[in-house]
PDB file of C-alpha atoms in Angstrom:
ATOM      1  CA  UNK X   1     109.521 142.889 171.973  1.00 47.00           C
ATOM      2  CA  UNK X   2     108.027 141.909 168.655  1.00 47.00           C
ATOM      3  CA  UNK X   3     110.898 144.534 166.940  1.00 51.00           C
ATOM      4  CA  UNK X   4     113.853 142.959 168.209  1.00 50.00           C
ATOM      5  CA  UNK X   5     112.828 139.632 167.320  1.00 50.00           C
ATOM      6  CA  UNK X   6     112.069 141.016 163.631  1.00 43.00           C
ATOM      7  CA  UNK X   7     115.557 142.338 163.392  1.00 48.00           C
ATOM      8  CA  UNK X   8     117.082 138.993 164.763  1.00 45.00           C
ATOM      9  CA  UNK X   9     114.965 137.298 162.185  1.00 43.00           C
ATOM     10  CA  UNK X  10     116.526 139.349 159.432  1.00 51.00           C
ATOM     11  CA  UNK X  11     119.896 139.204 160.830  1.00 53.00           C
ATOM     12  CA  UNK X  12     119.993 135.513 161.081  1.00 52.00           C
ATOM     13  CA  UNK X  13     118.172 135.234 157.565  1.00 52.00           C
ATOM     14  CA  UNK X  14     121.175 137.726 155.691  1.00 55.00           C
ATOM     15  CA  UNK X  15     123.652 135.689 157.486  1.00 48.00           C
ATOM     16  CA  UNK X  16     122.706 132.401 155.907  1.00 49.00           C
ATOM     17  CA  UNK X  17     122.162 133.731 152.537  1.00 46.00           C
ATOM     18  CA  UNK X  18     126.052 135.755 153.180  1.00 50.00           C
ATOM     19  CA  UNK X  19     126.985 132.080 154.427  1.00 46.00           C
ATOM     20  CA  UNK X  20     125.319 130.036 151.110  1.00 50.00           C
ATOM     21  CA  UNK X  21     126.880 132.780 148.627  1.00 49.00           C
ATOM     22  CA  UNK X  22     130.484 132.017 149.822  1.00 49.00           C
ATOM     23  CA  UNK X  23     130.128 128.309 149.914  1.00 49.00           C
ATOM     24  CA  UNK X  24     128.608 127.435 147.176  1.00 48.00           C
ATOM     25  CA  UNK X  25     130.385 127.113 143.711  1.00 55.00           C
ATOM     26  CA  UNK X  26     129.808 129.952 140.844  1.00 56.00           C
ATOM     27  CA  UNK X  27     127.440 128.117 138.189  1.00 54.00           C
ATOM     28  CA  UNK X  28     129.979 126.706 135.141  1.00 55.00           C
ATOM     29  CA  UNK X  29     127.651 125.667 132.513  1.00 55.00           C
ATOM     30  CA  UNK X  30     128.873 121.612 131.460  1.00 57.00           C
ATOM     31  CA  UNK X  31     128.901 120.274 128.626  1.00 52.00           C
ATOM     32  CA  UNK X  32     127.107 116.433 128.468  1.00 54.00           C
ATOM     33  CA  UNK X  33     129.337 113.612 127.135  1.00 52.00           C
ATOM     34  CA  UNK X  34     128.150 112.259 123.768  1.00 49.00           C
ATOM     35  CA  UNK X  35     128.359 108.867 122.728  1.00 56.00           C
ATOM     36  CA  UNK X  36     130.618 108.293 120.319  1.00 59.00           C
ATOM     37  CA  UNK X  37     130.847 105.551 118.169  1.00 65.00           C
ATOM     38  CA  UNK X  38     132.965 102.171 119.678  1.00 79.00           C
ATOM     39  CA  UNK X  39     134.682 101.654 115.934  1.00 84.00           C
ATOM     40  CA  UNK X  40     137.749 103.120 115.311  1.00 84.00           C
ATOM     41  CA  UNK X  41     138.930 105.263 112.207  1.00 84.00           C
ATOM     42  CA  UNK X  42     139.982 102.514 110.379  1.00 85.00           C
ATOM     43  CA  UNK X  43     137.093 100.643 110.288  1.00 88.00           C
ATOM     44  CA  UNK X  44     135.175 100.852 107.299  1.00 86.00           C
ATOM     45  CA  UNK X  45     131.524 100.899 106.328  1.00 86.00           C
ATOM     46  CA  UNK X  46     130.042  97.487 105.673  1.00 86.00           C
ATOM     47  CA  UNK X  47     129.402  97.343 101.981  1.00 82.00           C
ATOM     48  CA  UNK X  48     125.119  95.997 101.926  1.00 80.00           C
ATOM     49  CA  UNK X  49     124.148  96.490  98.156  1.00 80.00           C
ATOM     50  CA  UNK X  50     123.316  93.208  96.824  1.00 76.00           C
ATOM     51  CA  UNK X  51     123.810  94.242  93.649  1.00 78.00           C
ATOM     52  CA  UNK X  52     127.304  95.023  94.094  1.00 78.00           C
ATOM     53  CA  UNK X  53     127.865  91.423  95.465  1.00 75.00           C
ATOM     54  CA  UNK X  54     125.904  89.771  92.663  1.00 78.00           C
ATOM     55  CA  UNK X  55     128.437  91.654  90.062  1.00 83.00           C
ATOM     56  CA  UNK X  56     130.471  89.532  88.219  1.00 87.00           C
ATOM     57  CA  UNK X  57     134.233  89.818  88.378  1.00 85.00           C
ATOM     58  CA  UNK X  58     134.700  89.716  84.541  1.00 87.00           C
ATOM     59  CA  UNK X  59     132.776  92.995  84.666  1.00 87.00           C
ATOM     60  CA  UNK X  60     134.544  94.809  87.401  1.00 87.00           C
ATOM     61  CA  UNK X  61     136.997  97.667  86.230  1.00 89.00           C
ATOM     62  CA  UNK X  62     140.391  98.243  87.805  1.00 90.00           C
ATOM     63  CA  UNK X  63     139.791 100.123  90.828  1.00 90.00           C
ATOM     64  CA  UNK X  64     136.862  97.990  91.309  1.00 87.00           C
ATOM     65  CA  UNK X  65     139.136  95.214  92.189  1.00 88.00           C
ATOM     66  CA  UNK X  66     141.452  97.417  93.611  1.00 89.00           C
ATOM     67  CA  UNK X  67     138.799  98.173  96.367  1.00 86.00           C
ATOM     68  CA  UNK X  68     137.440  94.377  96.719  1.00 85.00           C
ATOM     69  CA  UNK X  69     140.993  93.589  97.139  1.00 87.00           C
ATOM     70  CA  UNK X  70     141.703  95.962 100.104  1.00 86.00           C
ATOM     71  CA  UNK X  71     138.414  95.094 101.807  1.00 84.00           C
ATOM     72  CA  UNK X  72     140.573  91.643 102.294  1.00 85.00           C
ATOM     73  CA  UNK X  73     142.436  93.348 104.592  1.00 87.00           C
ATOM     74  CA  UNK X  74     140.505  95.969 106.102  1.00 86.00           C
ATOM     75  CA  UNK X  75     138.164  95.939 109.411  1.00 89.00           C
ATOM     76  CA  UNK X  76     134.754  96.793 108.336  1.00 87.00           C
ATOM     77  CA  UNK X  77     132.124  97.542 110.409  1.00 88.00           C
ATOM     78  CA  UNK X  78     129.180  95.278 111.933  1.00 86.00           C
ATOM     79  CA  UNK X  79     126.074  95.975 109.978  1.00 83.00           C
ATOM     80  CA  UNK X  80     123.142  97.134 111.349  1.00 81.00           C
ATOM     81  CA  UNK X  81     120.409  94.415 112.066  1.00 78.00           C
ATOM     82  CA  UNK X  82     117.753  96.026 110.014  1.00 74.00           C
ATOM     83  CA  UNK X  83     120.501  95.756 106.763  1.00 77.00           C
ATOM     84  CA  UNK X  84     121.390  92.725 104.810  1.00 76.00           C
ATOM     85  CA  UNK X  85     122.234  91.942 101.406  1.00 73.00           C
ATOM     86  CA  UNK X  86     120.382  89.117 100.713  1.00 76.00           C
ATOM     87  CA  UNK X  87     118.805  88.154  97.292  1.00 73.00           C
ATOM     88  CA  UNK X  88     115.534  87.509  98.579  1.00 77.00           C
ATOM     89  CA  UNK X  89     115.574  91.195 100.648  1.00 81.00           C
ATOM     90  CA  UNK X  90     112.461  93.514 100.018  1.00 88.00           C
ATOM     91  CA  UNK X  91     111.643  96.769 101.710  1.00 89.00           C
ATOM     92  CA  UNK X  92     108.183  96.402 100.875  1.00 93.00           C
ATOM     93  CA  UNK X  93     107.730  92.935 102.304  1.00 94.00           C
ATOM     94  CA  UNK X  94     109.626  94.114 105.578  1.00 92.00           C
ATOM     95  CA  UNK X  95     107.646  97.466 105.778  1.00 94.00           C
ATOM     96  CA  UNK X  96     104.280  95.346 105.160  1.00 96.00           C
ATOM     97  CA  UNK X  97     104.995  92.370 107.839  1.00 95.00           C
ATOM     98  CA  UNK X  98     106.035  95.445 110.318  1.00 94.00           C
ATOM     99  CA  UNK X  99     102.837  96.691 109.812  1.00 95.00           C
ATOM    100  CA  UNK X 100     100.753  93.780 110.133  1.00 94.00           C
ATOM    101  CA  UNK X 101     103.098  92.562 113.548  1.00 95.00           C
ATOM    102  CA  UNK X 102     100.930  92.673 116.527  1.00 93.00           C
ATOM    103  CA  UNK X 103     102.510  92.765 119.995  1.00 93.00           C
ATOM    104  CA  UNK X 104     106.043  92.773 118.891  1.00 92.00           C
ATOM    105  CA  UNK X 105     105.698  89.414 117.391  1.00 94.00           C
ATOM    106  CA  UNK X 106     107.674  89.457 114.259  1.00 92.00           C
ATOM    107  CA  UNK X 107     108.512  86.066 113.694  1.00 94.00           C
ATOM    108  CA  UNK X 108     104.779  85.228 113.792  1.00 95.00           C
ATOM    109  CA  UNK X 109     104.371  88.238 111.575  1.00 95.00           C
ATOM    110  CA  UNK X 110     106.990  86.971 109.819  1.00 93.00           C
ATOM    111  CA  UNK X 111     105.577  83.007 109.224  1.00 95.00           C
ATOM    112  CA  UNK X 112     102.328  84.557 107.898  1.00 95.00           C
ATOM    113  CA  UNK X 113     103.998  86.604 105.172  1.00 95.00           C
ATOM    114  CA  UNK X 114     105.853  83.664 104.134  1.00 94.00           C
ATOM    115  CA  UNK X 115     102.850  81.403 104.217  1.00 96.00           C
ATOM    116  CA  UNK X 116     100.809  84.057 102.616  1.00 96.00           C
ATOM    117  CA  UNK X 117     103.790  84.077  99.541  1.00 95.00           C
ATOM    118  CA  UNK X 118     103.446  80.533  99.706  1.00 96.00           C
ATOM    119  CA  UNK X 119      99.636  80.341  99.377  1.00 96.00           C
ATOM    120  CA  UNK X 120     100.077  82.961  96.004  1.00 95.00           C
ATOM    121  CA  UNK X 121     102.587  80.931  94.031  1.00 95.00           C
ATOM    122  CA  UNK X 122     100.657  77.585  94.695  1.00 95.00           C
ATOM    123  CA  UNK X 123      97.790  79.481  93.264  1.00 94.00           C
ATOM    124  CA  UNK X 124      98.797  80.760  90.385  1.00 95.00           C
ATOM    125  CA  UNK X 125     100.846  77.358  89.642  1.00 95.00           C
ATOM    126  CA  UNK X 126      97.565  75.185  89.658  1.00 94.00           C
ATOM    127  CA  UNK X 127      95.907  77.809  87.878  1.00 93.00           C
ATOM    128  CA  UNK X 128      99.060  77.601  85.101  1.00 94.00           C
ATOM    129  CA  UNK X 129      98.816  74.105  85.308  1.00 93.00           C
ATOM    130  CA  UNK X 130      94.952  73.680  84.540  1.00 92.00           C
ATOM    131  CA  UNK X 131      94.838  76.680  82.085  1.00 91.00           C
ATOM    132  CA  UNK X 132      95.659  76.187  77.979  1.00 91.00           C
ATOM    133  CA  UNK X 133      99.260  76.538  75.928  1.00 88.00           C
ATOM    134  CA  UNK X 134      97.457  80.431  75.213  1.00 89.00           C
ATOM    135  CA  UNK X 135      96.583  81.397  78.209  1.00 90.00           C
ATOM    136  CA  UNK X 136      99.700  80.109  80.267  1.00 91.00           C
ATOM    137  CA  UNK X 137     101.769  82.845  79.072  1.00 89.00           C
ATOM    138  CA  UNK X 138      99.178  85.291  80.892  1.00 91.00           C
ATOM    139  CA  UNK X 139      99.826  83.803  84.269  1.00 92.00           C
ATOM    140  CA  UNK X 140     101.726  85.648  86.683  1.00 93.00           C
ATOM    141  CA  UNK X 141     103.957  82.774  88.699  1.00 92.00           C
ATOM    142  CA  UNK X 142     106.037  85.348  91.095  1.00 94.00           C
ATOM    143  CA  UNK X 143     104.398  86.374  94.077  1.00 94.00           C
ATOM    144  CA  UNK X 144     106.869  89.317  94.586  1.00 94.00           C
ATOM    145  CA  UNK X 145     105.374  90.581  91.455  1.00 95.00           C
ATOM    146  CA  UNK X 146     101.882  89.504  92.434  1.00 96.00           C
ATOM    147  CA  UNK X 147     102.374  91.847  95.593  1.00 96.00           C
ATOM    148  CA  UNK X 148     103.898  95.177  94.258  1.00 96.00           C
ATOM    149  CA  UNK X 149     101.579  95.015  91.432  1.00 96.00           C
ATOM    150  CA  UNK X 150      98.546  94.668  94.281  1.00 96.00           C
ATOM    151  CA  UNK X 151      99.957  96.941  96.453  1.00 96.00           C
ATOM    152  CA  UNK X 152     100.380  99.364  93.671  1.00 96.00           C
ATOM    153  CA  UNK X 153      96.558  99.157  91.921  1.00 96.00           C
ATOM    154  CA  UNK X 154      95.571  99.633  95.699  1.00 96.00           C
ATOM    155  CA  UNK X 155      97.233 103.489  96.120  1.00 96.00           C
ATOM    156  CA  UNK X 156      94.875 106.339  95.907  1.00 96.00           C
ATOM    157  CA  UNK X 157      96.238 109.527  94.243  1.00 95.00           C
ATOM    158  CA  UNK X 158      94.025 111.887  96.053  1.00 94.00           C
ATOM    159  CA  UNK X 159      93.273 111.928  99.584  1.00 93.00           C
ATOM    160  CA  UNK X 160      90.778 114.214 101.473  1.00 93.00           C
ATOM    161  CA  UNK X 161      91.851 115.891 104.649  1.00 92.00           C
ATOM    162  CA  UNK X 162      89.646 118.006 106.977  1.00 92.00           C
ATOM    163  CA  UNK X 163      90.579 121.449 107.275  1.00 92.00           C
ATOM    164  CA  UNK X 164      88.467 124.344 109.428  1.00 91.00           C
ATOM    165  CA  UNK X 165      86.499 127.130 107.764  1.00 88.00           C
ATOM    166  CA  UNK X 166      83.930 129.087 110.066  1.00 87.00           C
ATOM    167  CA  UNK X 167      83.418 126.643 112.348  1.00 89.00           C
ATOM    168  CA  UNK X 168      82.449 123.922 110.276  1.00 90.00           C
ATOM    169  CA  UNK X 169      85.301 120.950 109.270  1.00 93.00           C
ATOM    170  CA  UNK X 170      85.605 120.256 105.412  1.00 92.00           C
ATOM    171  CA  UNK X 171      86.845 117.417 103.385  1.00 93.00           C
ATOM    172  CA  UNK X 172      89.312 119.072 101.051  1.00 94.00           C
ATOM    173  CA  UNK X 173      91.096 116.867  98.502  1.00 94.00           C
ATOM    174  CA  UNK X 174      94.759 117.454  98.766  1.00 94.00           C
ATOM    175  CA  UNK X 175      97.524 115.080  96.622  1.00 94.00           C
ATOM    176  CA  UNK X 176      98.834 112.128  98.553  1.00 94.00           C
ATOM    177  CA  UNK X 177     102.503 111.460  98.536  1.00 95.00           C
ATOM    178  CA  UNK X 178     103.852 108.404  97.627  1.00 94.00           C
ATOM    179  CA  UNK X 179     104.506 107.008 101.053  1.00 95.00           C
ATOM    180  CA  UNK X 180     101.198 108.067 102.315  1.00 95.00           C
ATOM    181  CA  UNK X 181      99.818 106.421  99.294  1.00 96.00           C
ATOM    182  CA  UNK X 182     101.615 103.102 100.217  1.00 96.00           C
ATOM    183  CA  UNK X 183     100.742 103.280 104.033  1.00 96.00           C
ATOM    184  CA  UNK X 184      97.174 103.745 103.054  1.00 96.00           C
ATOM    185  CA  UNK X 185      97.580 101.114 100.487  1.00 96.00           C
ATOM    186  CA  UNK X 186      99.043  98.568 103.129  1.00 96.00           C
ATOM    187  CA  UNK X 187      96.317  99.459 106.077  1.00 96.00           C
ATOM    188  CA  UNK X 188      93.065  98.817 103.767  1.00 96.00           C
ATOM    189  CA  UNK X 189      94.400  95.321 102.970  1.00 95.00           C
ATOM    190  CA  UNK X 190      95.598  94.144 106.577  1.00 95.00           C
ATOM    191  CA  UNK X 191      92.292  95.633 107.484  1.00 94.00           C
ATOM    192  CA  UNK X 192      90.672  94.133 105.121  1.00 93.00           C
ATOM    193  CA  UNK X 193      91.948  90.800 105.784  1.00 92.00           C
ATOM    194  CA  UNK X 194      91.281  91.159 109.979  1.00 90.00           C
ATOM    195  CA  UNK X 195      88.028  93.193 110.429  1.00 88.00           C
ATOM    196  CA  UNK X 196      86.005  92.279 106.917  1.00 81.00           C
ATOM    197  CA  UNK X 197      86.420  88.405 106.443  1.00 79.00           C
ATOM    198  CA  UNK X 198      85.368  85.332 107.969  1.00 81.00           C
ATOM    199  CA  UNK X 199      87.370  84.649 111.516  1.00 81.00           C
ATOM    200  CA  UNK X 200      87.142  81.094 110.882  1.00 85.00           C
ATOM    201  CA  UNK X 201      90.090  81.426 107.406  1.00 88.00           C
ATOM    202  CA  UNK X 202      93.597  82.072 108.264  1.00 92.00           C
ATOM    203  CA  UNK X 203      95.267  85.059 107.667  1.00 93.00           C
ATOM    204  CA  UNK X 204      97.667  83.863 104.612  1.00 93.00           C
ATOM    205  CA  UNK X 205      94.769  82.702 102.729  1.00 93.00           C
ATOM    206  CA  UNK X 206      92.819  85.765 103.639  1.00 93.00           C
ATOM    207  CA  UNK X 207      95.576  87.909 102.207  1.00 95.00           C
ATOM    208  CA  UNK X 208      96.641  85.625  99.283  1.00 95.00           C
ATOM    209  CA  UNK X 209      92.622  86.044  98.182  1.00 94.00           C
ATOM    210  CA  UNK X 210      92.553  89.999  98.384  1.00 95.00           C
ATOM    211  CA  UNK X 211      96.001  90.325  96.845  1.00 96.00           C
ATOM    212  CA  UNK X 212      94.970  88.346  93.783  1.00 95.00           C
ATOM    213  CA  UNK X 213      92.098  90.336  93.906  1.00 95.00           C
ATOM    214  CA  UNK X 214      94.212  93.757  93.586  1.00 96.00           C
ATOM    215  CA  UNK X 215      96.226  92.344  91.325  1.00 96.00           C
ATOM    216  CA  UNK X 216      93.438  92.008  88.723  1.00 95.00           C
ATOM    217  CA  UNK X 217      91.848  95.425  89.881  1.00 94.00           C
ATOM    218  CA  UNK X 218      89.166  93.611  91.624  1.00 94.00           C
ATOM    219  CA  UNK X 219      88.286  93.573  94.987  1.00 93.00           C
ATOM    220  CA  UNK X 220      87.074  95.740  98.359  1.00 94.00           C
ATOM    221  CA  UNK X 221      90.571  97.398  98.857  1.00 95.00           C
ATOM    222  CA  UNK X 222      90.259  98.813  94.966  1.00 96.00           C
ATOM    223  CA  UNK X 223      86.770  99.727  95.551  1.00 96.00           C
ATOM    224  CA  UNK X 224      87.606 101.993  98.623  1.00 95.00           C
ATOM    225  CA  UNK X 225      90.608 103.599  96.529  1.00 96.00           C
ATOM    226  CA  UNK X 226      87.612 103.873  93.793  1.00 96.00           C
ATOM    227  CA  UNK X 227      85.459 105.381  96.582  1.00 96.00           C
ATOM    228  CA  UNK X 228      88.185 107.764  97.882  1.00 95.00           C
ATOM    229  CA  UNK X 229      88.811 108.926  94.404  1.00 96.00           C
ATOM    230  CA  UNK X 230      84.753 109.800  93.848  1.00 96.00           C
ATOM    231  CA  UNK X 231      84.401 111.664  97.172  1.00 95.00           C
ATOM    232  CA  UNK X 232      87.464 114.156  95.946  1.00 94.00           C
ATOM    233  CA  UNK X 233      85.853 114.645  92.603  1.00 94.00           C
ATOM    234  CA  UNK X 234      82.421 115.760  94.522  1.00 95.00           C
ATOM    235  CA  UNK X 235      84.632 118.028  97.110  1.00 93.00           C
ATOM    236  CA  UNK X 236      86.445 119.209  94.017  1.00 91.00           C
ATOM    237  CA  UNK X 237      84.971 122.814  94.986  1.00 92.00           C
ATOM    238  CA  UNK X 238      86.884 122.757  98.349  1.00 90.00           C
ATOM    239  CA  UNK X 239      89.875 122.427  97.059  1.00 90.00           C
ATOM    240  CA  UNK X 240      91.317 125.928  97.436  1.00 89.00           C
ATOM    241  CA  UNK X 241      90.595 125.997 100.972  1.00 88.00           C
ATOM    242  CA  UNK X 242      93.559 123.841 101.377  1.00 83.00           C
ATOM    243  CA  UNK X 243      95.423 127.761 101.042  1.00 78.00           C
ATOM    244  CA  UNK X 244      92.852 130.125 102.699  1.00 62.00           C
TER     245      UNK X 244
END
């Protein structure tokens, strides 16, 4: 009996897969639907330099004004909400509060980079103010320039990353690039200014003190660029593992 049933089994079993093999569709590969852009073609790009905005007319040439005088008429594009043309627009202040946002909160971030500008030009101003006719003219008033300059005695050239040789990890100093220079720049001082001082001060005069500080080539931040820098000049003799 148990043969009969076997065949019946593989009967029944051929069947379906006869029965699925007519039904069902051959396999068309589709292609998925991109998303295209909602402007039309004769929209044009928005036009977010602000020096090209800032330009006087009196020193445009002819097909300068040509072009400003079309954009009159033409549909331009929305601009993208990370883009704007302001005067008072820096990429370094925006990448800095986006690093020192916690929890999404970037108009808190925001207010404390603001407050922490603030706190730098009142600074310098009542140091201007109580300093003599001499030494006035040594006083750096603009706390844009006050930051960059920081920012930029706080970026180490040489960096030391940790590479595998018979089992055992070594600190080989490789060249930085300039963006990891200023990420590594930017971390020290918001770390600096949350983990190493006093809980008690608020965070814009916590900065505004360790900016000033890098600004003169002073500080902790400088002294771990300092310390960086001496650690790659002692693994000096690892360098050429960073190729075999």
């Amino acid at each position: 009996m148990a043969a009969p049933s076997v065949k019946a089994v593989r009967g029944w079993s051929g069947l379906a897969l006869a029965v699925r093999a007519v039904a069902l569709p051959p396999f068309i590969p589709r292609l998925s639907q991109v998303r295209g852009s909602h402007y039309g073609p004769e929209y044009q790009d928005p036009q977010i330099d602000k020096h090209y905005h800032r330009k006087p007319i009196s020193e445009l040439t002819e097909q300068e004004k040509h072009e400003r005088e079309l954009r009159k008429t033409q549909f331009v594009k929305a601009a993208p909400a990370t883009k704007t043309s302001s005067v008072f627009e820096d990429p370094l202040v925006s990448k800095f509060t986006n690093m020192m946002m916690k929890g999404g909160n970037k108009v808190l971030a925001r207010l404390l980079m603001t407050q922490t500008l603030e706190a730098l030009k009142r600074k310098q101003f009542e140091k201007y103010h109580a300093a003599s006719a001499e030494e006035q003219a040594m006083i750096e008033r603009n706390p844009y320039t006050i930051f960059h300059q920081a920012l930029k005695n706080c970026e180490p050239v040489i960096g030391l990353v940790p590479i595998l040789k018979g089992g055992h990890f070594y600190q080989v100093p490789v060249p930085l690039a300039e963006r990891r220079r200023r990420f590594l720049a930017m971390k020290w001082m918001i770390t600096e200014c949350r983990e190493k001082k006093h809980r008690r001060t608020l965070m814009p005069d916590k900065l505004s003190d360790e900016l000033l500080q890098a600004f003169h080539n002073q500080g902790p931040v400088v002294k771990r660029k300092h310390d960086m820098h001496k650690m790659a000049e002692a693994n000096r003799a690892l360098a050429h593992y960073r190729w075999w």
